[in-house]
CSV table of C-alpha atoms and ligand atoms in Angstrom, one decimal:
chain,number,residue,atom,x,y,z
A,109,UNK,CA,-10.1,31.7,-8.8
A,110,UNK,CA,-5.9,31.3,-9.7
A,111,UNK,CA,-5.4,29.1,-12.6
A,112,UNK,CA,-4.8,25.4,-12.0
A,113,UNK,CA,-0.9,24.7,-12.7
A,114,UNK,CA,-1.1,23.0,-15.5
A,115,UNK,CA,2.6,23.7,-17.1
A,116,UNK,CA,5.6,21.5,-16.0
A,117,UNK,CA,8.4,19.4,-17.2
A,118,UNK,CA,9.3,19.9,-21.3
A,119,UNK,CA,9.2,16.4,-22.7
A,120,UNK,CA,10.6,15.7,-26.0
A,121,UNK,CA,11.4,18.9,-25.9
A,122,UNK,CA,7.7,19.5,-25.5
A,123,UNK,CA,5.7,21.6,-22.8
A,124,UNK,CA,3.7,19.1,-20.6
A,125,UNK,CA,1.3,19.2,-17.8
A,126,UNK,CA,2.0,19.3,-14.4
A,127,UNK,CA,3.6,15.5,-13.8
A,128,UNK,CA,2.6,13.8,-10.4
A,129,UNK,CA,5.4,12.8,-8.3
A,130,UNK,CA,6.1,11.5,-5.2
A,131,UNK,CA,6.8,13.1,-2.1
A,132,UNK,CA,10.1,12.4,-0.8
A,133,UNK,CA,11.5,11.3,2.2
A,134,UNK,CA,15.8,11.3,1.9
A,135,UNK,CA,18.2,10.2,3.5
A,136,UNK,CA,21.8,12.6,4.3
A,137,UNK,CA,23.0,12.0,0.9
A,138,UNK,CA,20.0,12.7,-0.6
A,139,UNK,CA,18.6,9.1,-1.6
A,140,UNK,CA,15.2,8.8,-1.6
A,141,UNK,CA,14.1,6.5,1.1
A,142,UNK,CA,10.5,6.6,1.3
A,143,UNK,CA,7.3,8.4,-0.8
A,144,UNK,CA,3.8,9.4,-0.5
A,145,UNK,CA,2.0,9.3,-3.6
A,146,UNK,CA,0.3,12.5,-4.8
A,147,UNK,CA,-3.3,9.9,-4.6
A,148,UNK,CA,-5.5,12.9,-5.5
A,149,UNK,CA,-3.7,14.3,-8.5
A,150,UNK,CA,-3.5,11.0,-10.5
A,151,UNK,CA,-5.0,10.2,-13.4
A,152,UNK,CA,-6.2,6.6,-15.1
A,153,UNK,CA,-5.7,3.4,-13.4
A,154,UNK,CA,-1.6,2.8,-13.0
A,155,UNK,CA,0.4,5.3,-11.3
A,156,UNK,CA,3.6,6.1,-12.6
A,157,UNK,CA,6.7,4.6,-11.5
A,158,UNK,CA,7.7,8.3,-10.2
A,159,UNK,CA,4.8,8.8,-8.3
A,160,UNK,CA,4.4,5.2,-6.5
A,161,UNK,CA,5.0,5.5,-2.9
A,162,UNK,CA,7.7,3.7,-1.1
A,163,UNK,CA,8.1,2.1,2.1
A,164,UNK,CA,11.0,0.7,3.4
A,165,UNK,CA,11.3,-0.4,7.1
A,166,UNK,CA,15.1,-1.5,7.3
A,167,UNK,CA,18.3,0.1,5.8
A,168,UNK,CA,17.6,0.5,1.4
A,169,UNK,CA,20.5,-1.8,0.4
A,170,UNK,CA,23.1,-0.8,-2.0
A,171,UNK,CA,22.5,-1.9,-5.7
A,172,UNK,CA,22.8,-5.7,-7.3
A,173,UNK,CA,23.7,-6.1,-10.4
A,174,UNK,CA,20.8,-7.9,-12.0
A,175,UNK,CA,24.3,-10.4,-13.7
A,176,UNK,CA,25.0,-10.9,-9.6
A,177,UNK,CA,21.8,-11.7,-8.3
A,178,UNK,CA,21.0,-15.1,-7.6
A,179,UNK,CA,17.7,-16.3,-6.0
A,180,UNK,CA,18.3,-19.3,-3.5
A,181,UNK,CA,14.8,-21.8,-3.3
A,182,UNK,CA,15.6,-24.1,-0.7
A,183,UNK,CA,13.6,-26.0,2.7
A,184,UNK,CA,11.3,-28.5,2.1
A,185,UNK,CA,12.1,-29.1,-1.0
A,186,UNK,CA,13.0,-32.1,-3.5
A,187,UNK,CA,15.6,-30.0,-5.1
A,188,UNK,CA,17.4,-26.7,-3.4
A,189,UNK,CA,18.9,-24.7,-6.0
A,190,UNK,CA,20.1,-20.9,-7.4
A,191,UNK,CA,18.3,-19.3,-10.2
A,192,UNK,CA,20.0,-16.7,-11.7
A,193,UNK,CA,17.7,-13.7,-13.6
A,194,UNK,CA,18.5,-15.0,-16.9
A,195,UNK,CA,16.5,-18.5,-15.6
A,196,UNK,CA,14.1,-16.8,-13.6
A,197,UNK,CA,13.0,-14.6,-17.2
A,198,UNK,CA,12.7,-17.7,-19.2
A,199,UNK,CA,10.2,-19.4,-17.3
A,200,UNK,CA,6.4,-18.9,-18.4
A,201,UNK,CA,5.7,-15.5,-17.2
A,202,UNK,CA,3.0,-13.8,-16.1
A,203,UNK,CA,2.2,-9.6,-15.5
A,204,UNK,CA,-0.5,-8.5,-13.1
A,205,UNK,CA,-2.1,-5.7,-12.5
A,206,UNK,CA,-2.6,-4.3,-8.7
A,207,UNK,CA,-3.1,-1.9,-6.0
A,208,UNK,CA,0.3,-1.9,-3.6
A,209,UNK,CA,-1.4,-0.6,-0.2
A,210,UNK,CA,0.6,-0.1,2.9
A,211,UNK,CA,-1.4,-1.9,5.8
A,212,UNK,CA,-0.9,1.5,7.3
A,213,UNK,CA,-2.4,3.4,4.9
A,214,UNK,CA,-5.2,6.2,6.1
A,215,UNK,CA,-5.2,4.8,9.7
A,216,UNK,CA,-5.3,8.3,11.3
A,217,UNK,CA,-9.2,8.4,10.1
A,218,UNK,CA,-9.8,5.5,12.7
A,219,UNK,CA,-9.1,8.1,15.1
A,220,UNK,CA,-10.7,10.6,13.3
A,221,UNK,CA,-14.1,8.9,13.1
A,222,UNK,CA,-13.9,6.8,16.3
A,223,UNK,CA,-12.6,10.2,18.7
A,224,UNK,CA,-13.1,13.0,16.7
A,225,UNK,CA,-9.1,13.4,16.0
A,226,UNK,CA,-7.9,15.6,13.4
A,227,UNK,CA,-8.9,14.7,10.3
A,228,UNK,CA,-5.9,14.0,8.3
A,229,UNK,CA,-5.9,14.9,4.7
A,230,UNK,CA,-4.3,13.6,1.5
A,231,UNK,CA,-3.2,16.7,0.0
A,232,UNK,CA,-1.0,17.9,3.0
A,233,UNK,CA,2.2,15.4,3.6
A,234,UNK,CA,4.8,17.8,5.0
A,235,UNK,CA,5.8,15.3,8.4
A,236,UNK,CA,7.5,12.6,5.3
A,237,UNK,CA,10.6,14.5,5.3
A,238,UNK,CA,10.6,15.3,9.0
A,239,UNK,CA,10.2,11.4,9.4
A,240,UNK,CA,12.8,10.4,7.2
A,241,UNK,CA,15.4,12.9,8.7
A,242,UNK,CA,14.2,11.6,12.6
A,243,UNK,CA,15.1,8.0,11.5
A,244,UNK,CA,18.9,9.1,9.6
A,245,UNK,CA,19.7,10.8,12.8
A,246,UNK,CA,18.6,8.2,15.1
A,247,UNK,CA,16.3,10.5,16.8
A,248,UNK,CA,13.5,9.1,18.5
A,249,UNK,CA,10.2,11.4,18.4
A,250,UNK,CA,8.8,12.6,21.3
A,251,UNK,CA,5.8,10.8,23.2
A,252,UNK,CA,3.9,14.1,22.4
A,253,UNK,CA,4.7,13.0,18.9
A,254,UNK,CA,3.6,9.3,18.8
A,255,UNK,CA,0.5,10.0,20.7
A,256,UNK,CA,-0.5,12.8,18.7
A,257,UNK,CA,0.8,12.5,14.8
A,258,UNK,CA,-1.7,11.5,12.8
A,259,UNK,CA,-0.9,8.1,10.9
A,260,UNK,CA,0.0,8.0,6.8
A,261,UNK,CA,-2.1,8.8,3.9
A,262,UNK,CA,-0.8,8.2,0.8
A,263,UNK,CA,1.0,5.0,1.1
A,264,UNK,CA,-0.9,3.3,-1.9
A,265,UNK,CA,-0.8,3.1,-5.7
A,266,UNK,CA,-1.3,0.9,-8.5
A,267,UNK,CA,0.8,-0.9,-11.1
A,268,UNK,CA,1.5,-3.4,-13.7
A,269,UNK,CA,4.1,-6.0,-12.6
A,270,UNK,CA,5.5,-8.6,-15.2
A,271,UNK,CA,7.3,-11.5,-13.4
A,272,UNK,CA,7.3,-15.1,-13.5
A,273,UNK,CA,4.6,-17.0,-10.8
A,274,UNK,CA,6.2,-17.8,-7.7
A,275,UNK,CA,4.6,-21.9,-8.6
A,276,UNK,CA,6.5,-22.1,-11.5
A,277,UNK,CA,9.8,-22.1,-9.4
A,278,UNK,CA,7.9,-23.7,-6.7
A,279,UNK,CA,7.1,-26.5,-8.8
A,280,UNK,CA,11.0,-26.5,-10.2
A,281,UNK,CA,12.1,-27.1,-6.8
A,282,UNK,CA,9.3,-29.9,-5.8
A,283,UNK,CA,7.5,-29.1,-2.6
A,284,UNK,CA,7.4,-31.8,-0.2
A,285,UNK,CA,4.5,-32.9,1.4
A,286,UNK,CA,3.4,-30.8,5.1
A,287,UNK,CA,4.8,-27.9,3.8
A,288,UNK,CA,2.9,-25.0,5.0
A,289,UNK,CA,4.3,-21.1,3.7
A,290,UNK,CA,7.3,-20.2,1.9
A,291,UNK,CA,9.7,-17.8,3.7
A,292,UNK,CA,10.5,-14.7,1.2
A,293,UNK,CA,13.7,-12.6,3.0
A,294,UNK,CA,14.6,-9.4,1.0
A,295,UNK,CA,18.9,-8.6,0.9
A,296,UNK,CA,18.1,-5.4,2.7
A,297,UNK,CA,19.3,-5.3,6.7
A,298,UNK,CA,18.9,-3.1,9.5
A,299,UNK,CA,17.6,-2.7,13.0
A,300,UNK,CA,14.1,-2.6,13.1
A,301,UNK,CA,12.7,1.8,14.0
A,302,UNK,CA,10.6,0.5,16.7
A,303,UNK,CA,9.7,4.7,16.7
A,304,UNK,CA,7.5,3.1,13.9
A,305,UNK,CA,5.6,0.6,15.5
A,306,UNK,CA,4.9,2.8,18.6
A,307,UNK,CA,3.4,5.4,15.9
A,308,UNK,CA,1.3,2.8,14.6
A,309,UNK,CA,0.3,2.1,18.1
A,310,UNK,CA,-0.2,5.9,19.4
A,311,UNK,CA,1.9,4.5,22.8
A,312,UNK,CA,5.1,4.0,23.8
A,313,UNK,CA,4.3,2.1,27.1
A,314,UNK,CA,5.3,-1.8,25.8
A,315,UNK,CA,7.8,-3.7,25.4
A,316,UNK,CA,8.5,-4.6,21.5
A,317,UNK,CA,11.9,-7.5,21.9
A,318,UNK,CA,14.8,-6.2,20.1
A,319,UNK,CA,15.7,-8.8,17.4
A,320,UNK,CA,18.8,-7.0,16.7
A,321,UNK,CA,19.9,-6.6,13.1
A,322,UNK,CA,17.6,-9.0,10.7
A,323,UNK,CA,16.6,-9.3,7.1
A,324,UNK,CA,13.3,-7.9,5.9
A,325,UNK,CA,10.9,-11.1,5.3
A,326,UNK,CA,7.9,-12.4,5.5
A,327,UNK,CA,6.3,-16.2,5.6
A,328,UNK,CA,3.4,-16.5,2.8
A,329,UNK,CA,0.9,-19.4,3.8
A,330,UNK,CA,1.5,-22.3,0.9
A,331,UNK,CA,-2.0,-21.4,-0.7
A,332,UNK,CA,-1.2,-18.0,-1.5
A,333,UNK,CA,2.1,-18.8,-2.2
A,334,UNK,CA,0.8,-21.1,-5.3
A,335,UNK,CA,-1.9,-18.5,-6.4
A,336,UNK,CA,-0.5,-18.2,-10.2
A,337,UNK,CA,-1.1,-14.4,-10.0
A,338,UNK,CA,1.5,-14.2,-6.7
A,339,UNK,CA,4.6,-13.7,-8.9
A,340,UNK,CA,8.1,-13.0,-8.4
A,341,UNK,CA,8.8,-9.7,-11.0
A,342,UNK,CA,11.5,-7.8,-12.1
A,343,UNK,CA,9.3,-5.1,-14.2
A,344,UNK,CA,6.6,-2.7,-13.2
A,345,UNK,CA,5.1,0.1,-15.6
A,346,UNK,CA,6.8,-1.4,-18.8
A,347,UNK,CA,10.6,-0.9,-17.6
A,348,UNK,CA,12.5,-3.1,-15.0
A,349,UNK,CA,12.1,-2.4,-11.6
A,350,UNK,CA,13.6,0.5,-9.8
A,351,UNK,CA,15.9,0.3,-6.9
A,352,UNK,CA,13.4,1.3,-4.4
A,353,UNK,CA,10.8,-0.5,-5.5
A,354,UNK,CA,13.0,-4.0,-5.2
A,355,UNK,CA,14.9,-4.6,-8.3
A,356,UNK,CA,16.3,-6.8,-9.7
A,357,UNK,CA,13.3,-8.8,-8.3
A,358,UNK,CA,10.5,-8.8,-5.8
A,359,UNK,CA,7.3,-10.6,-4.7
A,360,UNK,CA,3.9,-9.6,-6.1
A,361,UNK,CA,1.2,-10.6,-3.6
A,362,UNK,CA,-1.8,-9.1,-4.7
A,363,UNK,CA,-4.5,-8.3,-2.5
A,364,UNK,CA,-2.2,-8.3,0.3
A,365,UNK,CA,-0.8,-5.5,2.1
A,366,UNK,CA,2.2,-4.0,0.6
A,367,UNK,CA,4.5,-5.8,3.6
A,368,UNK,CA,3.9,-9.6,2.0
A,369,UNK,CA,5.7,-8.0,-1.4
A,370,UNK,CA,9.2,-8.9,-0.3
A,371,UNK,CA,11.4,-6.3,-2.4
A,372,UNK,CA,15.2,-7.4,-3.1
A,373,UNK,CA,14.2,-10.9,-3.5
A,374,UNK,CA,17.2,-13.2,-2.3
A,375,UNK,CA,15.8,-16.3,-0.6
A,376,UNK,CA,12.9,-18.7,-0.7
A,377,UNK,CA,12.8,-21.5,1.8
A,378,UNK,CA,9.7,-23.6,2.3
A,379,UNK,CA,9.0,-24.8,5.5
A,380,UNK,CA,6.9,-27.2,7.3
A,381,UNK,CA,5.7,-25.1,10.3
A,382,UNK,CA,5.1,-21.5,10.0
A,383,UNK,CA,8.0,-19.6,11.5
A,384,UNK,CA,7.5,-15.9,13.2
A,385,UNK,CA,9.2,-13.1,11.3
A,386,UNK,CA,9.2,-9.8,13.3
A,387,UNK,CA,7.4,-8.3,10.3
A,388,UNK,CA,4.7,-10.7,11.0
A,389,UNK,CA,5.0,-11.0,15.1
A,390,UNK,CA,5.5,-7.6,16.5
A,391,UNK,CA,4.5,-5.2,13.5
A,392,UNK,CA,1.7,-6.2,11.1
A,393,UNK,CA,-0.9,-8.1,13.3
A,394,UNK,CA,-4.0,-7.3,14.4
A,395,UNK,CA,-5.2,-7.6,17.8
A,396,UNK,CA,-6.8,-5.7,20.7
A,397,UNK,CA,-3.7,-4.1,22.4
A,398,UNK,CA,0.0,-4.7,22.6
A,399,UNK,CA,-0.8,-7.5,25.4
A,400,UNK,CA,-3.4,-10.0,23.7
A,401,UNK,CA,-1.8,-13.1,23.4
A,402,UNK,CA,-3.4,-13.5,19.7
A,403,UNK,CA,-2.0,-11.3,17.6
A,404,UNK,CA,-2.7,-12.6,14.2
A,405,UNK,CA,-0.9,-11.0,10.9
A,406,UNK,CA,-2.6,-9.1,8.4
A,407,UNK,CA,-2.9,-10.6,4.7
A,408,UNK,CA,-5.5,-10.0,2.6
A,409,UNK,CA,-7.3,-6.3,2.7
A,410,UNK,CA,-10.9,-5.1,3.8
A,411,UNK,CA,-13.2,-3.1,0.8
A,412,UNK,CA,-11.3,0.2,0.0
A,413,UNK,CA,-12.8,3.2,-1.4
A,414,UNK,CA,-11.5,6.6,-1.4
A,415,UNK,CA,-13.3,9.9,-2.6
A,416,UNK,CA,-10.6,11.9,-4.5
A,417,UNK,CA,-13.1,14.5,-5.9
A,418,UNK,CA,-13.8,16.9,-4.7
A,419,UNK,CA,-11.9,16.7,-1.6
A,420,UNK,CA,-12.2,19.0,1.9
A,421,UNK,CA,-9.7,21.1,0.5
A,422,UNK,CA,-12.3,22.1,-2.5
A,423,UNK,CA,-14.7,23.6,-0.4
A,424,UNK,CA,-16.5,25.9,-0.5
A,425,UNK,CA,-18.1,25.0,-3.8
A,426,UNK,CA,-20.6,27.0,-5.7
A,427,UNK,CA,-24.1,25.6,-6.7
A,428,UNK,CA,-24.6,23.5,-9.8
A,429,UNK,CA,-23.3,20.4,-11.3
A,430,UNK,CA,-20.3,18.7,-9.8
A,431,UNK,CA,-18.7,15.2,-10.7
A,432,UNK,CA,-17.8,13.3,-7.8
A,433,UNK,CA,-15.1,10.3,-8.3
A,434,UNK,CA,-13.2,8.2,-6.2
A,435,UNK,CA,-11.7,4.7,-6.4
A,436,UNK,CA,-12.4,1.3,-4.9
A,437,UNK,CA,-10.6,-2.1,-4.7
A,438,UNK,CA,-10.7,-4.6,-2.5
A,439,UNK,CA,-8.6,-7.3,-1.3
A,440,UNK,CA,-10.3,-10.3,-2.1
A,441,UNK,CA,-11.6,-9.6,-6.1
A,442,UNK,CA,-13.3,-7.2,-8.3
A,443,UNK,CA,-15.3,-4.4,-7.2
A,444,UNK,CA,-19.0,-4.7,-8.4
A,445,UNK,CA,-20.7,-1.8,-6.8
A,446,UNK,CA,-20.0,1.8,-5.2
A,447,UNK,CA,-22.8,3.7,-4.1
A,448,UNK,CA,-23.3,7.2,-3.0
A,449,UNK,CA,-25.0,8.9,-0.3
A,450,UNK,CA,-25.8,12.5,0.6
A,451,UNK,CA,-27.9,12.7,3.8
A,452,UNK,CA,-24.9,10.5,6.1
A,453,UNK,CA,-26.1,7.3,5.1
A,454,UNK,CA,-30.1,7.3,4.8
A,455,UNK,CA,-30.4,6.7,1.7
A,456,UNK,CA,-27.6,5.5,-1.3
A,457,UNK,CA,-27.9,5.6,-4.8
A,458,UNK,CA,-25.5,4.0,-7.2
A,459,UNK,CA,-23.1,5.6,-8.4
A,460,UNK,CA,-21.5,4.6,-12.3
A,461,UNK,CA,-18.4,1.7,-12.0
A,462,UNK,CA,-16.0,2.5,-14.8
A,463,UNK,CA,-14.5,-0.6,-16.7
A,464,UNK,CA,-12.4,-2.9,-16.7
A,465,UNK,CA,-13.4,-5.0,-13.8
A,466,UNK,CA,-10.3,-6.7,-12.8
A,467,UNK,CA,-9.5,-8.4,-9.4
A,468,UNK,CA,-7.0,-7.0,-8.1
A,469,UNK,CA,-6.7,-3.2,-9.5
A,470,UNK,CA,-8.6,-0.4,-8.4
A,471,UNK,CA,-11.7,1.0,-10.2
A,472,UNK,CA,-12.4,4.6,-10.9
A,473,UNK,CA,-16.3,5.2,-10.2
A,474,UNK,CA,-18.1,8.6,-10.8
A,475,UNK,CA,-21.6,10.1,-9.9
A,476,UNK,CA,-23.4,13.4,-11.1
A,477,UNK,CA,-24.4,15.4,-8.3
A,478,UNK,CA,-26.8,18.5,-8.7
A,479,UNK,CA,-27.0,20.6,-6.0
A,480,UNK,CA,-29.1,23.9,-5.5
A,481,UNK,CA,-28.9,24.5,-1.9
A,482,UNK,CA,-26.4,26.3,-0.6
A,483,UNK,CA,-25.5,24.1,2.9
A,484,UNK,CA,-22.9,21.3,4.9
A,485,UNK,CA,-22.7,18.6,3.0
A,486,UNK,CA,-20.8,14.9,4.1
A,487,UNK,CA,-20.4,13.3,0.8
A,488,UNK,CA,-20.1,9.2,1.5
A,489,UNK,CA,-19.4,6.5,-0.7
A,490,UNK,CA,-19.5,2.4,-0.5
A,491,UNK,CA,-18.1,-0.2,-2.2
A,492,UNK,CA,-19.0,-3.6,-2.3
A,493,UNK,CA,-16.3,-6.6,-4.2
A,494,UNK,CA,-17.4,-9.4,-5.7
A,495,UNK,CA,-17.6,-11.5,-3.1
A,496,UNK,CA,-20.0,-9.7,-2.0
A,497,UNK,CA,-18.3,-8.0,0.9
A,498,UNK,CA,-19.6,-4.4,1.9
A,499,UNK,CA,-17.3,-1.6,3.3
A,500,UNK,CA,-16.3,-1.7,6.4
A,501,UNK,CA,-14.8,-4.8,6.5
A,502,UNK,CA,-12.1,-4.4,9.3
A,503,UNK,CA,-12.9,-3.9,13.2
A,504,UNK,CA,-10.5,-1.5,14.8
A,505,UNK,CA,-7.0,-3.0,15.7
A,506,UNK,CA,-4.5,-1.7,17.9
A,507,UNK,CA,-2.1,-0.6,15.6
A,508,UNK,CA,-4.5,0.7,13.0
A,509,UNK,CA,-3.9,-1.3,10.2
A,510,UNK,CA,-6.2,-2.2,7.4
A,511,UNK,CA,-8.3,0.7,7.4
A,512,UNK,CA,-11.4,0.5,5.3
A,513,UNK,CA,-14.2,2.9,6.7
A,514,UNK,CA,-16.7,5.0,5.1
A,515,UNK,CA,-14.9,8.6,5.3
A,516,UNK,CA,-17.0,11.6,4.6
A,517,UNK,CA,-15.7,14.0,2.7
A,518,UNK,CA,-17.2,17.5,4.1
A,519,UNK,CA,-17.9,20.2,1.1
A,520,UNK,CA,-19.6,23.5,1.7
A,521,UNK,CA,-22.2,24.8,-0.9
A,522,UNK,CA,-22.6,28.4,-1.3
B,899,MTE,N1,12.8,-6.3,1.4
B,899,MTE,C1,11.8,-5.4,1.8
B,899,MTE,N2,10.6,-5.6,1.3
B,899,MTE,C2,9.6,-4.7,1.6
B,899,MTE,C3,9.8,-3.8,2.6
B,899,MTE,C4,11.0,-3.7,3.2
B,899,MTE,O1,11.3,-2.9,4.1
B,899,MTE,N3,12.0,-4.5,2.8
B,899,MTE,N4,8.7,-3.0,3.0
B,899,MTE,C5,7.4,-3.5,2.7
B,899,MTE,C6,6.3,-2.6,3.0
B,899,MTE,S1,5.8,-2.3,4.6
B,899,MTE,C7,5.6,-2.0,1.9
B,899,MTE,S2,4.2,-1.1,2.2
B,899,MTE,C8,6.0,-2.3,0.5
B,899,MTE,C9,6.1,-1.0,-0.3
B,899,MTE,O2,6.5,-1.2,-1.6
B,899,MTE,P1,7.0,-0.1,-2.5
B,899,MTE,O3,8.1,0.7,-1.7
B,899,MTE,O4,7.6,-0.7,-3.7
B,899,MTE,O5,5.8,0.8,-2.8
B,899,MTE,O6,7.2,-3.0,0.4
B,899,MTE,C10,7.3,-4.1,1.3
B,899,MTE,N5,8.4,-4.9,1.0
B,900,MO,MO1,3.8,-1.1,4.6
C-alpha cells in the first residue's frame, strides 16, 4: 500500500501534516466563491476556518470596512436605530458552538437510496469548479446536466462563533407587541442562478418568477429570533470573520440550515406579518413538487449522521480489527445515542458517543469492529438527539433538502 501523505505546508518554519482545505470554486479573477469541505479528512470537532465550506447564492460583495459598517434595527420597533461594530462588541456577548449545514447538503443519496442513482461520494468533488465557472459565464447547464448531476456533498462544517445574541439588540430596539419574525437582509446583490434551484429540483419544466436583482435575506420567526444562542457574530475559530464567511458580521442560527445565517449583516427589521423572501418562497421549502400550493420553508434540521471511516473508497479491506467513526448532530439538541448495524438493519448495537455533549455541535462516535470473514458488507449507523428523535427524520421533498437517511457505507472484506 503507498504511504498516506502526510507532509505539507512548513509552519513556523516547521514541517507539518497534510492541512485540510477546502475545495474551491473561483470566480475569473480568481476569488474564491464557493467550497466543499474536505468532511472525511478532518480531524476533532471544529473545522478550520480554511477548510469550511462556502455557499453563496448571489454576487460575494466587495469588502466593508468593519469602521463603515453600520447595522440598521428597524420595523416594529419602539426605537429604530444604527449600531455601529464598536456598539454591537460591547454588548454582553455570547460564542456558540455549531454545525453550519447547507439544506442541500448529501441530497444526491435520496436518489441514490430511493432509485438506485449513482451513489455520490465525499471524497470526489471535481463538478465545484465546473459549477462556479458555469455561473461566471452565465452559462446555463444542460437539461442532461440538471437531471442527471448528482446534488452536493460536502457543504457542512463546524465552528465556534463569538457574537453578541441577536435579543440583546432586540431588546435595545423594543419589540412591539404582534410582532412575528425579524427580517435579516445580507449587503450582497445579485440575480438569483435559478440553474440552482432546477438542480436541486432534477427539472427544468417550471416556472420559478424572476424577482430581478434582490438582497440575500431571510425572515426568522420571533421565537428563534430571541433564542439567546441565535447571535449576530463577527468571529469564528478565534479570529474575526472572513470575507466569505460574512464579515464584518453575520447571523448564527444554530440548528438551522446554513440559509437562515444571513452573512454581511446590514439590516434587521421586525415585522408584524411574515413577509416571503425568495430564499424562503421559491428555494428552501419543502413540498411535494414545484406545483403544491404549500410549500413550507425549511428551519430546523432532521438527525444527521455520517460515517467518515472507512468510507467506499477504503474498500477492499483485509480481515481483522477496524475502527469505524462517523459524526452525528442534529437540529434540535444533543445527540444521545448512535448505533451500529452490520446485517442492514436486523440487529444494532451501540456504538461509543465521544464527549462533550453539546446541542448544537456535532459528535464524533466510534465502534470496534472484528471481522474474520472475508465478504460484502453495508456498514449502517443511527443516531438518535435528545429529544428523542431517531434518524430519518425528513420525508423526501422535491427539491431534496434536509437529507437525513441511514446511508450504508459498502466495504469489501478479503
Ligand atoms: N448574505 C448571504 N448570506 C448567506 C448566503 C448568501 O448567499 N448571502 N448563503 C446562505 C447559504 S445557502 C449557506 S449554506 C450559508 C453558508 O455559509 P458559509 O459560506 O459561511 O459556510 O450561508 C448562508 N448565508
Ligand atoms: Mo445553503
Amino acid at each position: 500500500m503507498p504511504k498516506r501523505e502526510i507532509e505539507g505546508d512548513w509552519v513556523l518554519g516547521w514541517p507539518d501534516r497534510k492541512r485540510p482545505a477546502i475545495i474551491p470554486g473561483k470566480d475569473a479573477e480568481g476569488r474564491v466563491i464557493n467550497g466543499r469541505a474536505p468532511v472525511t479528512e478532518l480531524a476533532g470537532l471544529i473545522t478550520p476556518t480554511e477548510a469550511y465550506y462556502i455557499v453563496n447564492q448571489l454576487e460575494a460583495p466587495e469588502p466593508v470596512h468593519p469602521d463603515d459598517w453600520r447595522l440598521a434595527i428597524k420595523g416594529e420597533v419602539e426605537r429604530s436605530f444604527e449600531l455601529d461594530l464598536e456598539s454591537l462588541m460591547k454588548l454582553p456577548g455570547r460564542s456558540v458552538r455549531a454545525v453550519t449545514e447547507c439544506a442541500g447538503n448529501d441530497a444526491g443519496f435520496f436518489d441514490y437510496l430511493r432509485k438506485g442513482a449513482r451513489k455520490p461520494s465525499r471524497v470526489n468533488q471535481q463538478d465545484m469548479q465546473k459549477r462556479a465557472q458555469q455561473r461566471v459565464k452565465g452559462e446555463l447547464p444542460s437539461d442532461e446536466e440538471i437531471s442527471s448531476e448528482s446534488t452536493t456533498t460536502c457543504a457542512v462544517s463546524a465552528g465556534e462563533f463569538t457574537g453578541a445574541p441577536l435579543v440583546e439588540v432586540l431588546e435595545r430596539a423594543g419589540i412591539k407587541p404582534g410582532a412575528v419574525c425579524v427580517r435579516a437582509q445580507g449587503f450582497d446583490t445579485g440575480h438569483p442562478d435559478t440553474a440552482v434551484i432546477y438542480r436541486s429540483v432534477g427539472t427544468r419544466d417550471f416556472e420559478i418568477p424572476d424577482p430581478g436583482v434582490i438582497h440575500y435575506e431571510k425572515a426568522l420567526p420571533l421565537e428563534k429570533a430571541l433564542d439567546p444562542d441565535t447571535i449576530l457574530a463577527w468571529a469564528q475559530n478565534g479570529e474575526y470573520l472572513w470575507h466569505v464567511h460574512g464579515s464584518p458580521v453575520r447571523l448564527i442560527v444554530p440548528g438551522w440550515s446554513g440559509n437562515w445565517w444571513v452573512k454581511w449583516l446590514e439590516e434587521l427589521e421586525v415585522m408584524s406579518s411574515m413577509p416571503k423572501p425568495f430564499y424562503q418562497r421559491e428555494y428552501f421549502v419543502y413540498g411535494e413538487s414545484a406545483q403544491d400550493p404549500d410549500k413550507p420553508p425549511l428551519m430546523a434540521m432532521g438527525v444527521r449522521n455520517i460515517i467518515t471511516e472507512p468510507i467506499d473508497e477504503d474498500s477492499p479491506l483485509p480481515r481483522g480489527s477496524h475502527v469505524i467513526r462517523g459524526r452525528a448532530w442534529s437540529g434540535k439538541g444533543a445527540i444521545t445515542r448512535v448505533e451500529i448495524s452490520l446485517d442492514e438493519g436486523k440487529t444494532w448495537t451501540d456504538a461509543h458517543i465521544e464527549e462533550p455533549r453539546e446541542r448544537w455541535l456535532w459528535r464524533r462516535w466510534s465502534y470496534l469492529w472484528e471481522v474474520d470473514k472475508p465478504g460484502q458488507y453495508k456498514i449502517m449507523a443511527r443516531a438518535t438527539d435528545e429529544t428523542g428523535r431517531v434518524q430519518p427524520q425528513t420525508p423526501w421533498n422535491f427539491q431534496r433538502k434536509h437529507f437525513d437517511w441511514i446511508v450504508p457505507t459498502d466495504i469489501t472484506i478479503i
